[in-house]
Coordinates of C-alpha atoms and ligand atoms in Angstrom, one line a residue:
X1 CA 47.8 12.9 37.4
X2 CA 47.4 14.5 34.3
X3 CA 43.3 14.0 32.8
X4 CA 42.8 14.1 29.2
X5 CA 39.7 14.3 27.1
X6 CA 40.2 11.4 24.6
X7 CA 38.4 9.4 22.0
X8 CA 38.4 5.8 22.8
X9 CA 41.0 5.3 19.9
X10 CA 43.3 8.4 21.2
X11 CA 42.6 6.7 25.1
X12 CA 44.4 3.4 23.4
X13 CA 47.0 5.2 21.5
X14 CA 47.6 7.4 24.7
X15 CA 48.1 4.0 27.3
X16 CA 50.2 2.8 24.3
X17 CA 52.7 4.9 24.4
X18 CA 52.9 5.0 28.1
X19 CA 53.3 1.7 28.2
X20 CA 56.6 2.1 26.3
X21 CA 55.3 1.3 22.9
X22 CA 58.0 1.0 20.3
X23 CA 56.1 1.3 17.0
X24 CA 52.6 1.2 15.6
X25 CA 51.8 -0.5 12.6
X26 CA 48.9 0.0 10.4
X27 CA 46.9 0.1 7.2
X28 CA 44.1 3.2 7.9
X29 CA 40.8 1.8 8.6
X30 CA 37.3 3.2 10.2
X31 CA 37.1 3.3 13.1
X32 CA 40.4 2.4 13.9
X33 CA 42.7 5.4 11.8
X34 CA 42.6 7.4 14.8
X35 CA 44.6 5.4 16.8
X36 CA 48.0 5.9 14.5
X37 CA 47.2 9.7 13.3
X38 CA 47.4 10.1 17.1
X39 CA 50.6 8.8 17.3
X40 CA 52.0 10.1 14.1
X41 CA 51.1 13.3 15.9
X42 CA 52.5 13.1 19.3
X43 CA 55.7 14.8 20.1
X44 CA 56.2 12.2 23.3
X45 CA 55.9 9.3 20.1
X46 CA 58.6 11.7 18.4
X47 CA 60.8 12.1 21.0
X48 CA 60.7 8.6 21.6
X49 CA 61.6 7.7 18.2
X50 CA 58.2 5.2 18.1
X51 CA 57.7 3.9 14.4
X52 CA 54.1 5.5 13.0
X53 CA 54.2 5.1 9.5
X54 CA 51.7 3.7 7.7
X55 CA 51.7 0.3 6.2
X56 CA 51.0 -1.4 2.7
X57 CA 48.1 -3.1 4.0
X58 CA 46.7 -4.9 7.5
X59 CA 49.0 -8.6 6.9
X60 CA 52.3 -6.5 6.3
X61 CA 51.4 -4.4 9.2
X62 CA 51.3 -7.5 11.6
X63 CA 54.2 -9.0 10.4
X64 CA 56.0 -5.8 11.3
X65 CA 54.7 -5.9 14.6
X66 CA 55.1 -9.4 15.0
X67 CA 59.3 -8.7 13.6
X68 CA 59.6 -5.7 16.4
X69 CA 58.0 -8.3 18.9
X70 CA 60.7 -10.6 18.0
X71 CA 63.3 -8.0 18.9
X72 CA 61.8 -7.8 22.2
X73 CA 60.0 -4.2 22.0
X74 CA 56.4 -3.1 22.2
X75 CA 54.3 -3.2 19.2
X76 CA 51.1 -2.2 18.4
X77 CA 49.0 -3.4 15.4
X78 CA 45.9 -1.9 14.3
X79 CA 43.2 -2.3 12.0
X80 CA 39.5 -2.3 11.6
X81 CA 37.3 -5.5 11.6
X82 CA 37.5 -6.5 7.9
X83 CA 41.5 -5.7 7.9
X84 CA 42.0 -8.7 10.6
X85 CA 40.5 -11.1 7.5
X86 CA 43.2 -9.6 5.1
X87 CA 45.9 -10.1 8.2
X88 CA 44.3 -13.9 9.4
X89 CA 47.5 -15.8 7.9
X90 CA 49.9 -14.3 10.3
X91 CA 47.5 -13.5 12.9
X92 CA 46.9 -17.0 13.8
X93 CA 50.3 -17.9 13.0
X94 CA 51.9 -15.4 15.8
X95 CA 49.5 -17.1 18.2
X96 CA 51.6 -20.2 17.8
X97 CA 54.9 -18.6 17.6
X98 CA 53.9 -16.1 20.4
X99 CA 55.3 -13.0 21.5
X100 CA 58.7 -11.9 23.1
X101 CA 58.0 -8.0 23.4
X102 CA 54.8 -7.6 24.2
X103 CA 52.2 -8.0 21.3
X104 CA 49.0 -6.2 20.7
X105 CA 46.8 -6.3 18.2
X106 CA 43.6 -3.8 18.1
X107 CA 40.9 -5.1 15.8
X108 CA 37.6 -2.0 15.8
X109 CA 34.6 -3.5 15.2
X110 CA 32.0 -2.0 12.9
X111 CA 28.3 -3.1 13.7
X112 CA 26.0 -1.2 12.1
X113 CA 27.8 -1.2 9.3
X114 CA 28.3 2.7 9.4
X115 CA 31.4 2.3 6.9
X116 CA 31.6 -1.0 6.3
X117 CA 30.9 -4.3 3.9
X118 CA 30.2 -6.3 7.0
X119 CA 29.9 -6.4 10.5
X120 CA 31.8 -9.5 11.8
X121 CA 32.9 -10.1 15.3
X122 CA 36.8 -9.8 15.8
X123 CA 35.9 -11.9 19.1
X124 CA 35.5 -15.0 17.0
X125 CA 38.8 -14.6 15.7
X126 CA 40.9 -14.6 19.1
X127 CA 38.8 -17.3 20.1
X128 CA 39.5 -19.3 16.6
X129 CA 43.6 -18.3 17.4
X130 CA 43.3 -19.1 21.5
X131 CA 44.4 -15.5 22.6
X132 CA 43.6 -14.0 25.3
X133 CA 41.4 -10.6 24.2
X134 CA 40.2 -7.5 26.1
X135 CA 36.9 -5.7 25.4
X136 CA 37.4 -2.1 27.2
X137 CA 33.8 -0.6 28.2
X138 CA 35.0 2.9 28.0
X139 CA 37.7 5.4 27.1
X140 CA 39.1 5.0 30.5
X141 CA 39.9 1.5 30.1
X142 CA 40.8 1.8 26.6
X143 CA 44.0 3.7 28.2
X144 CA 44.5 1.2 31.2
X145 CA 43.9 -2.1 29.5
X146 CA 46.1 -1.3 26.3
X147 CA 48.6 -1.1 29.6
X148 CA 47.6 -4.3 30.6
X149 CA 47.6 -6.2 27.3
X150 CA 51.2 -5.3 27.1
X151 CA 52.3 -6.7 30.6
X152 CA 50.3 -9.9 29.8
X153 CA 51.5 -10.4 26.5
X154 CA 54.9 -10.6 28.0
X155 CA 54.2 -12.3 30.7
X156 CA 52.4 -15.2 28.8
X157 CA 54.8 -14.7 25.6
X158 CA 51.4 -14.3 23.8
X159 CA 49.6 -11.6 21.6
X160 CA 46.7 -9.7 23.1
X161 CA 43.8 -8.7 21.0
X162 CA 41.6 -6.1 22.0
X163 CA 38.6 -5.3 20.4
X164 CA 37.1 -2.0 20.5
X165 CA 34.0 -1.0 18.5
X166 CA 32.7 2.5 16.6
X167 CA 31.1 3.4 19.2
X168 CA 33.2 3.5 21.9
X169 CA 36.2 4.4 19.4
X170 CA 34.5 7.5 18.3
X171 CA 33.2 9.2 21.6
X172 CA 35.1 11.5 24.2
X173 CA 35.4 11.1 27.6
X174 CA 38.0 12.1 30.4
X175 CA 41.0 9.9 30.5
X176 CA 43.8 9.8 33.7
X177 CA 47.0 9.3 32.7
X178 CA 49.8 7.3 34.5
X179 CA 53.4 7.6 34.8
X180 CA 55.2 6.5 31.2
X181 CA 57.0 3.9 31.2
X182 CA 60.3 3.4 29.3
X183 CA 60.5 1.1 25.8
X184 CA 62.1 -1.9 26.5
X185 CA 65.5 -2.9 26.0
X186 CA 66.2 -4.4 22.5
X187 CA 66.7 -8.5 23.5
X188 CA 66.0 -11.3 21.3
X189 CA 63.9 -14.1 22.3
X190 CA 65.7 -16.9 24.3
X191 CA 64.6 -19.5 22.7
X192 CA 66.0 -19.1 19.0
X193 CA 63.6 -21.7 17.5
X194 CA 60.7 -19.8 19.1
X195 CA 59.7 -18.5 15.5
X196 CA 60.8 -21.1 13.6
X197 CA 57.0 -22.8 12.2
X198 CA 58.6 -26.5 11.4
X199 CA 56.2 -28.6 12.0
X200 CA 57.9 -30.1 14.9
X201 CA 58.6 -26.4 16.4
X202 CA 54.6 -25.3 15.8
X203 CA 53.5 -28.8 17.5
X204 CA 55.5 -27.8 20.8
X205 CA 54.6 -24.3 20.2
X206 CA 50.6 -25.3 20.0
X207 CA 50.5 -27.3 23.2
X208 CA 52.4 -24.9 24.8
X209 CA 49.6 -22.4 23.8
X210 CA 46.9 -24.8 24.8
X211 CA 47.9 -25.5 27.9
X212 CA 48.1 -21.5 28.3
X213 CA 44.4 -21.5 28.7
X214 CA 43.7 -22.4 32.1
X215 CA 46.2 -19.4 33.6
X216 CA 44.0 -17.1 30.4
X217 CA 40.4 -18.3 32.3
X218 CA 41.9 -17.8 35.5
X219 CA 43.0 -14.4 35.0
X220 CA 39.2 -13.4 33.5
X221 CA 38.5 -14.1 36.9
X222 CA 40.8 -12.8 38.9
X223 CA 42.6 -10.0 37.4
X224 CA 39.7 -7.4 38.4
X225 CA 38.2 -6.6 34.7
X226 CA 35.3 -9.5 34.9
X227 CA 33.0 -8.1 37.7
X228 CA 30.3 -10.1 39.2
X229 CA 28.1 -7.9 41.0
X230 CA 25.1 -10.0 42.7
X231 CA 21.7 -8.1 43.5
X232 CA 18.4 -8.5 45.1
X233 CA 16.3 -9.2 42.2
X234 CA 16.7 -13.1 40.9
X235 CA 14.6 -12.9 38.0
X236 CA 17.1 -11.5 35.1
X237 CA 20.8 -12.4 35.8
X238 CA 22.8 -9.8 33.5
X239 CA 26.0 -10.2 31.2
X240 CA 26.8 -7.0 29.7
X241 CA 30.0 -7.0 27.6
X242 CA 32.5 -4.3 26.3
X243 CA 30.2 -1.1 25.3
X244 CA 27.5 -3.3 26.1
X245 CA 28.0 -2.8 29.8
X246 CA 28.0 1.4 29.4
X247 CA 24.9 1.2 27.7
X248 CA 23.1 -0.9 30.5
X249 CA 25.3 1.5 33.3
X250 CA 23.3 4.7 31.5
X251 CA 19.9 3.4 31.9
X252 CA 20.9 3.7 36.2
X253 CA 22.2 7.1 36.6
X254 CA 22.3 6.0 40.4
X255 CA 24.4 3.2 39.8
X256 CA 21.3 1.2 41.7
X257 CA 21.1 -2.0 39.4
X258 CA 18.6 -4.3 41.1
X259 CA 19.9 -7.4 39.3
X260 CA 23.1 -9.6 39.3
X261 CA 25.5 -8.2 36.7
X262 CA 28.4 -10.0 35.3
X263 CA 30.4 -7.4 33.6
X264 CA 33.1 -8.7 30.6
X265 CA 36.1 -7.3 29.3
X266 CA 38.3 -10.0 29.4
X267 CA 38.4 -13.5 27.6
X268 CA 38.4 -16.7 27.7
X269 CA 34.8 -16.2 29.3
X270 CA 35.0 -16.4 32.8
X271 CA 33.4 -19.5 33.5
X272 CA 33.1 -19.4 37.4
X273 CA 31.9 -16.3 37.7
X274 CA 29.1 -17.4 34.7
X275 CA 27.9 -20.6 36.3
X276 CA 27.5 -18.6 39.5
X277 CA 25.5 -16.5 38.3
X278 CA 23.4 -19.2 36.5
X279 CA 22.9 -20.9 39.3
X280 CA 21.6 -17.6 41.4
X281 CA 18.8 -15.8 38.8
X282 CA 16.1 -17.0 36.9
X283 CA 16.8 -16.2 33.5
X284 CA 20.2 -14.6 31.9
X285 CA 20.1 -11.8 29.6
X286 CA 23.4 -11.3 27.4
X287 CA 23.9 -7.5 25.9
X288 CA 26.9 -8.0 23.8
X289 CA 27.9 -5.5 20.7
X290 CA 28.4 -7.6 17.6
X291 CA 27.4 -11.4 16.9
X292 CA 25.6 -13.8 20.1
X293 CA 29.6 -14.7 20.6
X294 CA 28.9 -15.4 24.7
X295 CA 25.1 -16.5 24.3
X296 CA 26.4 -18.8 21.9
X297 CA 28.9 -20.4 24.4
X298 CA 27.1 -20.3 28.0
X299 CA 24.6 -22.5 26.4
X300 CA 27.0 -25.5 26.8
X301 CA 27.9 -24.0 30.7
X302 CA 24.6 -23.6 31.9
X303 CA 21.7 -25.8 32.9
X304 CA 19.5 -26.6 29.9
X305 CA 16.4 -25.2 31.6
X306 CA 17.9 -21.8 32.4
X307 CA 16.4 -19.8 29.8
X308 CA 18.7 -17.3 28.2
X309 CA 18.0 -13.9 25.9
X310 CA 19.4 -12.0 23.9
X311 CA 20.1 -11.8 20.1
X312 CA 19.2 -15.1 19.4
X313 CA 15.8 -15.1 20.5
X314 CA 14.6 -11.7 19.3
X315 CA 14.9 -9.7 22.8
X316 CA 17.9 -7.6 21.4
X317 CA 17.8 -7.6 17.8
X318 CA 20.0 -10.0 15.7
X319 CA 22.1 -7.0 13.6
X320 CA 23.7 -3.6 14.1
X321 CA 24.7 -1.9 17.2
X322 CA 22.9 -1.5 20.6
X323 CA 22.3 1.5 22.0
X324 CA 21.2 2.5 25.8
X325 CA 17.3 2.5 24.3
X326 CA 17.5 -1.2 23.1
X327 CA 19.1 -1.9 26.5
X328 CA 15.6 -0.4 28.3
X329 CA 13.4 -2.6 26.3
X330 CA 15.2 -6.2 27.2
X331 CA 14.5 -5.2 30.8
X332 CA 11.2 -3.8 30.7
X333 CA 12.1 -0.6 31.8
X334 CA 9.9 2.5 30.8
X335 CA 11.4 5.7 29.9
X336 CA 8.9 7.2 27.7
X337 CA 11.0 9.0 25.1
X338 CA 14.6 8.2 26.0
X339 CA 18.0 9.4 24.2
X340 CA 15.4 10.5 20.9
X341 CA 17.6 11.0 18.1
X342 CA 17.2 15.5 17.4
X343 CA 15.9 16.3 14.6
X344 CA 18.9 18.3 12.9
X345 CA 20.5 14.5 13.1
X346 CA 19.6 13.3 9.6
X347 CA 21.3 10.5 7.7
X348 CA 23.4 11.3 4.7
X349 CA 23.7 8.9 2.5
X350 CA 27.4 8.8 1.2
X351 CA 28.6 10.3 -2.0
X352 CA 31.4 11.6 -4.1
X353 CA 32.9 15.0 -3.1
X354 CA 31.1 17.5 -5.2
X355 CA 34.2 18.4 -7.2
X356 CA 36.0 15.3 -7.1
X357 CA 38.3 14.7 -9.7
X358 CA 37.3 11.2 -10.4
X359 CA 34.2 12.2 -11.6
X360 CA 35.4 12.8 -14.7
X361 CA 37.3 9.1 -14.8
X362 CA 34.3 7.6 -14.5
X363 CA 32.4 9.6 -17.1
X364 CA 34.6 9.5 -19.4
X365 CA 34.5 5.0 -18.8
X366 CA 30.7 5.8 -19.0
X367 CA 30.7 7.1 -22.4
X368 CA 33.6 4.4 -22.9
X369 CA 31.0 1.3 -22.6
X370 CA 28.2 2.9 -23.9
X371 CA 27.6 0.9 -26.8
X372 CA 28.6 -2.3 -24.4
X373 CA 25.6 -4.3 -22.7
X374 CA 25.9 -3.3 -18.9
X375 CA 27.3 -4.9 -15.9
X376 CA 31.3 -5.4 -17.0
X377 CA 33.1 -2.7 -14.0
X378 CA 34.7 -4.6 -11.6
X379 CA 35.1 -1.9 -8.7
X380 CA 37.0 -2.0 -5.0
X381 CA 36.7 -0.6 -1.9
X382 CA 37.6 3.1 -1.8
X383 CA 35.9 6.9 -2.5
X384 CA 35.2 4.9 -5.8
X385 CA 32.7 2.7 -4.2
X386 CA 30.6 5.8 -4.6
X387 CA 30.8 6.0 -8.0
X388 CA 27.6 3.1 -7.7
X389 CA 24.8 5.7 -6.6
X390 CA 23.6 7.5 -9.5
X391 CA 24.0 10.1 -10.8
X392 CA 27.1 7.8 -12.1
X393 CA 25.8 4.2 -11.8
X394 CA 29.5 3.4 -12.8
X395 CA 30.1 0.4 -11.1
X396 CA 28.9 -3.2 -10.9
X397 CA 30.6 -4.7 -8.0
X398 CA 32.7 -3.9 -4.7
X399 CA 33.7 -6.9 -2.4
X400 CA 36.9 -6.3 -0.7
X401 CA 40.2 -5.0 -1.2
X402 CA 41.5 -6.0 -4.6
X403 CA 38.8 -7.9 -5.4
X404 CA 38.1 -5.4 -8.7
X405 CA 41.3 -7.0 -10.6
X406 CA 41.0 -10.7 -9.8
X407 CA 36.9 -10.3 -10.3
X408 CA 37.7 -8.9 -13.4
X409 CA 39.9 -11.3 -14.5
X410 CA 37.7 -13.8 -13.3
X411 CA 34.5 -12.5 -15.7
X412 CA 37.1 -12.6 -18.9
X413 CA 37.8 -16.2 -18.0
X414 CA 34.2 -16.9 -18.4
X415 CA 33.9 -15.0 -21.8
X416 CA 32.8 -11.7 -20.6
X417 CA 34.7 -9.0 -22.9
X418 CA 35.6 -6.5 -22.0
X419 CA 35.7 -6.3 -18.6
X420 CA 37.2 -3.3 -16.6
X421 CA 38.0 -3.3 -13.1
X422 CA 38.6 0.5 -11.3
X423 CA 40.6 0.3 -8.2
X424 CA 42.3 3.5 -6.0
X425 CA 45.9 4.2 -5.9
X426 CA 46.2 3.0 -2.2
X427 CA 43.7 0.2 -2.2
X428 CA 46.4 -1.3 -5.7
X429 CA 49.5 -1.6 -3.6
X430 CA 47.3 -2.5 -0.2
X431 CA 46.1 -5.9 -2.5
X432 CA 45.7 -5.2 -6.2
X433 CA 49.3 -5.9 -7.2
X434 CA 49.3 -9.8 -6.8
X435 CA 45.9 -9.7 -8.7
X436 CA 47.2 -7.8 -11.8
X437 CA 50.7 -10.6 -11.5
X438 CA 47.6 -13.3 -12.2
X439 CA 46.0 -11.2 -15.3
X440 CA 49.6 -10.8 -16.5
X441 CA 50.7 -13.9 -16.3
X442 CA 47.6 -15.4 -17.9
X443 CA 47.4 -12.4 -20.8
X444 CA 43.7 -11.9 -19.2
X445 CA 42.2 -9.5 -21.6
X446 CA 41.2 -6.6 -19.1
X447 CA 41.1 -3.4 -18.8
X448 CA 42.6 -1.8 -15.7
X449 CA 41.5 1.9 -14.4
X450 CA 43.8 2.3 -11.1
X451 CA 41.8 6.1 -10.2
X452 CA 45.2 8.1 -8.7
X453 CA 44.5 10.7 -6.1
X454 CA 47.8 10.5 -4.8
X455 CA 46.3 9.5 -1.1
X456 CA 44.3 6.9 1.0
X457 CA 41.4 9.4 0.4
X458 CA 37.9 7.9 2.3
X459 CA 39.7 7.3 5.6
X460 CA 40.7 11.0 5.5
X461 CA 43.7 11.4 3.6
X462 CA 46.5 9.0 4.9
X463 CA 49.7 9.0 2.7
X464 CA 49.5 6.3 -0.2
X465 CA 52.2 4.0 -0.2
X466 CA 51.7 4.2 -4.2
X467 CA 52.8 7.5 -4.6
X468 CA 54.5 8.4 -7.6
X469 CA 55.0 4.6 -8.1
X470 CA 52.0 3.2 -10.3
X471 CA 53.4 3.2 -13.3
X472 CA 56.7 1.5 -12.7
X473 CA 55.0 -0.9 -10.2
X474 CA 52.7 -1.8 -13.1
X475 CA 55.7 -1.7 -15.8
X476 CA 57.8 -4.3 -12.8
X477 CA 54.8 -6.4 -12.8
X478 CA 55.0 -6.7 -16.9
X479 CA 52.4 -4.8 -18.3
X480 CA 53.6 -3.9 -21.8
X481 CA 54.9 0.0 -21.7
X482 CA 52.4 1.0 -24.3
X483 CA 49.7 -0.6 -23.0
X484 CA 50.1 1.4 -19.5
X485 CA 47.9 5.1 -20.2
X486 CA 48.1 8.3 -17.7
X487 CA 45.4 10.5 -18.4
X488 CA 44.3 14.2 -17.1
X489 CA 40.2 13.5 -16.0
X490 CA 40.0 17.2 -16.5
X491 CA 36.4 17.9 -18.7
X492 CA 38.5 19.5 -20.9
X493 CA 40.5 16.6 -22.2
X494 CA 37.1 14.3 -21.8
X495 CA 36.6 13.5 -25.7
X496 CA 40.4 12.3 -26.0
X497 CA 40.2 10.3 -22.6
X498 CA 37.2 8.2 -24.1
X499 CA 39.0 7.6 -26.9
X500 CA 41.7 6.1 -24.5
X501 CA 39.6 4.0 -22.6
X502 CA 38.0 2.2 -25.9
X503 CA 41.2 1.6 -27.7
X504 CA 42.4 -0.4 -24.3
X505 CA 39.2 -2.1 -24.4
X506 CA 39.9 -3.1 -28.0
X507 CA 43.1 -4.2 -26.8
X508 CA 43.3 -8.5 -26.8
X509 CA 45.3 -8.4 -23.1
X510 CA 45.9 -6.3 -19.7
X511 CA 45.8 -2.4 -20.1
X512 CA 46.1 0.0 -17.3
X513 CA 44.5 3.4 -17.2
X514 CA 45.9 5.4 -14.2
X515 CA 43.5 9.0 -14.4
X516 CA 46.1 11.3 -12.0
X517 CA 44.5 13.8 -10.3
X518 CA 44.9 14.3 -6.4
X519 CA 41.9 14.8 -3.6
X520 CA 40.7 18.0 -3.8
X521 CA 40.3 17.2 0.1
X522 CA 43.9 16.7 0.7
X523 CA 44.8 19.6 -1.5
X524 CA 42.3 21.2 0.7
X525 CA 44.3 20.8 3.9
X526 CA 47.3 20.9 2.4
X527 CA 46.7 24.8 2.1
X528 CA 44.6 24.9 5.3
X529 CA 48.4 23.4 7.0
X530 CA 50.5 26.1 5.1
Ligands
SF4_601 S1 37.7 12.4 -0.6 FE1 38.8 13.0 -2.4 S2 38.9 11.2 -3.8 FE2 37.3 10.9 -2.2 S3 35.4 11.6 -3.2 FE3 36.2 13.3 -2.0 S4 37.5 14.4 -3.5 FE4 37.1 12.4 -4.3

């Protein structure tokens, strides 16, 4: 069999397509972009005729999925942690009208925060939509269980999540492939009311899905991935989960774990296997990337005297990512200095591209507001994030994708004037459109900046679903034509730009700014590639 050395996302895009995937839907996301570049690049994905283009944001992309579902193929969502927030509505609706090709959706975590407003647990989502969900430990069985996930999603006629986190979706390591297998067959579901969410249909549909959860527990414990390995020491009883699981396997090179180990990569938790290992150590430690998600639960499986660590109680910490070192210190062990960070590792703190083009957008808004008290720029997520740090200190806020309009709006509601809010070409159409519909429907005097660099430019230069399309988008949604402004952010046309910016902020309703000037990244590889 053919070995391959793959990222953990390439490992799942890899098993993907050998499972006879059909098409992968996504918006780009750290750190789970890899997963569709690979496929946009494969020639097996191109001789298959696999959809890979990108998406308008992480909701559309499920629906998509959930539509080629529906025609009985494989599909594929992915997105990272915060995208699953902006895809909840039909996330936990396809739970109840369930799958007919198989469904799987890949949420990568963040801990840490290494790009990232927040590091929330994609675990407490499947458990909040009662879907089964895989955690892979390594590379290997990000391939095999993406494999898995498919047969079970058809099986079950129920979406899969898997959950996958930076770590693991960011490191290399050999990966065996298996024989492909061929797409399926298109074939409707045979049940035509299957995704029909009346009331009455969704009641069925729920109690159907509930009483799915008995052959989910069963299959944590039987299927192989949950392994409950007892050993001679009682004292600590382990449960290591996902990544969790290779950090505690690299603190024993020899494999020679003294203690019982329950490893997890497949939910609903278990419960056998836990309660038997309760009942045979002393006290449990949990290692688990992200939030106390299993600590949390045992607590209402185990004895009440059975005393339990992990991050609730201080012996891993509460935040960010573990790491084989923080593993050591739960269990006592000393390694003197282990896995030490070199030296010629430093952190860099992010910034804008020396050279950026929308540098000169946000100087030009700078000298704009000057004569304004401070604290009026509405921001989003983006490259222009960065626009913050000084030497700009451009921006006041940045809370999630789109949020720059409707804040905006919001502040002119409550008599702050003017108010600008500066969003990116991609991040408009992923979820500023519907917020500029509410300014323009209410005449909400703001001032919009949407900063074109004619790509999705901080997750490494995806193709913008706004391309060439801002100003009639804006123009459809009924901005007024002379209140819609393209400027060049070149230094040379910086004194008539300003003027720009403060006659729209004079202006008694919605303006958009769009400053056009593409990545000098992308233009970057665009000559690299020729
Ligand atoms: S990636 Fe492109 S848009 Fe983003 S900061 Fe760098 S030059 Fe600017």
């Amino acid at each position: 069999m053919q070995k391959l050395l793959l990222l953990g996302d390439e490992a799942i895009a890899q098993g993907a397509l050998d499972a006879g995937l059909s098409g992968v839907y996504a918006y780009p996301g750290t750190p789970s972009t890899e997963i569709t570049e690979y496929i946009q690049h494969s020639k097996q994905a191109a001789d298959n005729g696999v959809h890979r283009d990108w998406s308008s944001n992480e909701k559309t992309a499920m629906e998509a999925a959930i539509g080629m579902s529906y025609a009985g193929k494989r599909a594929l969502v992915c997105m990272k942690h915060v995208g699953l927030n902006v895809a909840a509505d039909a996330f936990m609706n396809a739970a109840i009208v369930g799958a007919n090709g198989g469904l799987v959706i890949l949420s990568a975590d963040d801990p840490s925060m290494h790009s990232s407003q927040n590091e929330q647990d994609s675990r407490v989502f499947g458990k909040f939509a009662l879907i089964p969900m895989l955690e892979p430990s390594n590379q290997q069985e990000c391939y095999d269980m993406v494999q898995y996930a498919f047969d079970f999603s058809e099986k079950y006629r129920v979406p899969v999540l898997m959950r996958i986190t930076t770590r693991l979706a960011h490191s290399r390591a050999g990966v065996i492939r298996k024989n492909p297998r061929k797409q399926n067959e298109i074939h409707i579901p045979e049940n035509l009311r299957q995704y029909v969410l009346l009331p009455a249909i969704s009641r069925k549909n729920y109690k159907e899905l509930l009483l799915k959860q008995n052959d989910f527990i069963n299959n944590a414990i039987n299927d192989g991935w949950n392994t409950l390995t007892m050993g001679s020491n009682k004292k600590y009883g382990i449960i290591a989960a996902g990544l969790g699981y290779n950090y505690l396997m690299e603190n024993f090179p020899d494999r020679n774990i003294p203690y019982s180990v329950l490893k997890i990569t497949q939910y609903p938790l278990p419960t056998d296997m836990l309660i038997k290992l309760a009942t045979e150590t002393e006290e449990l430690i949990v290692m688990e990337d992200g939030y106390p998600f299993i600590e949390e639960q045992i607590k209402s499986l185990i004895p009440s005297s059975l005393i339990v660590h992990g991050r609730l109680d201080g012996t891993l910490p509460r935040d960010g990512e573990l790491n084989p070192n923080l593993i050591a210190k739960a269990l006592k062990i000393d390694k003197g200095e282990f896995n030490v960070i070199p030296e010629v590792v430093k952190p860099r703190p992010p910034k804008l591209c020396d050279g950026c083009p929308h540098i000169n957008s946000y100087l030009a808004l700078n000298e704009a507001l000057k004569d304004y008290t401070p604290g009026r720029v509405f921001a989003d997520i983006g490259c222009y994030t960065l626009g913050a740090l000084p030497p700009y200190n451009a921006i006041n806020t940045c809370v999630d994708m789109g949020a720059s309009i409707t804040m905006a709006k919001g502040a002119t509601d409550a008599g702050i004037l003017p108010a600008v809010a500066v969003i990116g070409d991609s991040t408009f159409t992923h979820s500023g459109m519907t917020g500029l519909l509410d300014a323009v429907w209410e005449k909400s005097p703001i001032t919009i900046m949407i900063l074109d660099n004619s790509t999705t430019a901080m997750t490494g230069g995806q193709d913008s679903n706004a391309y060439t399309k801002l100003e009639s988008i804006c123009k459809g949604l009924g901005v007024e034509e002379n209140h819609i402004k393209i400027i060049n952010p070149l230094p040379k046309f910086h004194e008539e730009n300003v003027k720009t910016i403060k006659e729209e902020l004079d202006y008694n309703g919605v303006s958009v700014i769009i400053p056009k000037r593409e990545c000098i990244q992308t233009i970057g590889k665009k000559k690299r590639t020729c």
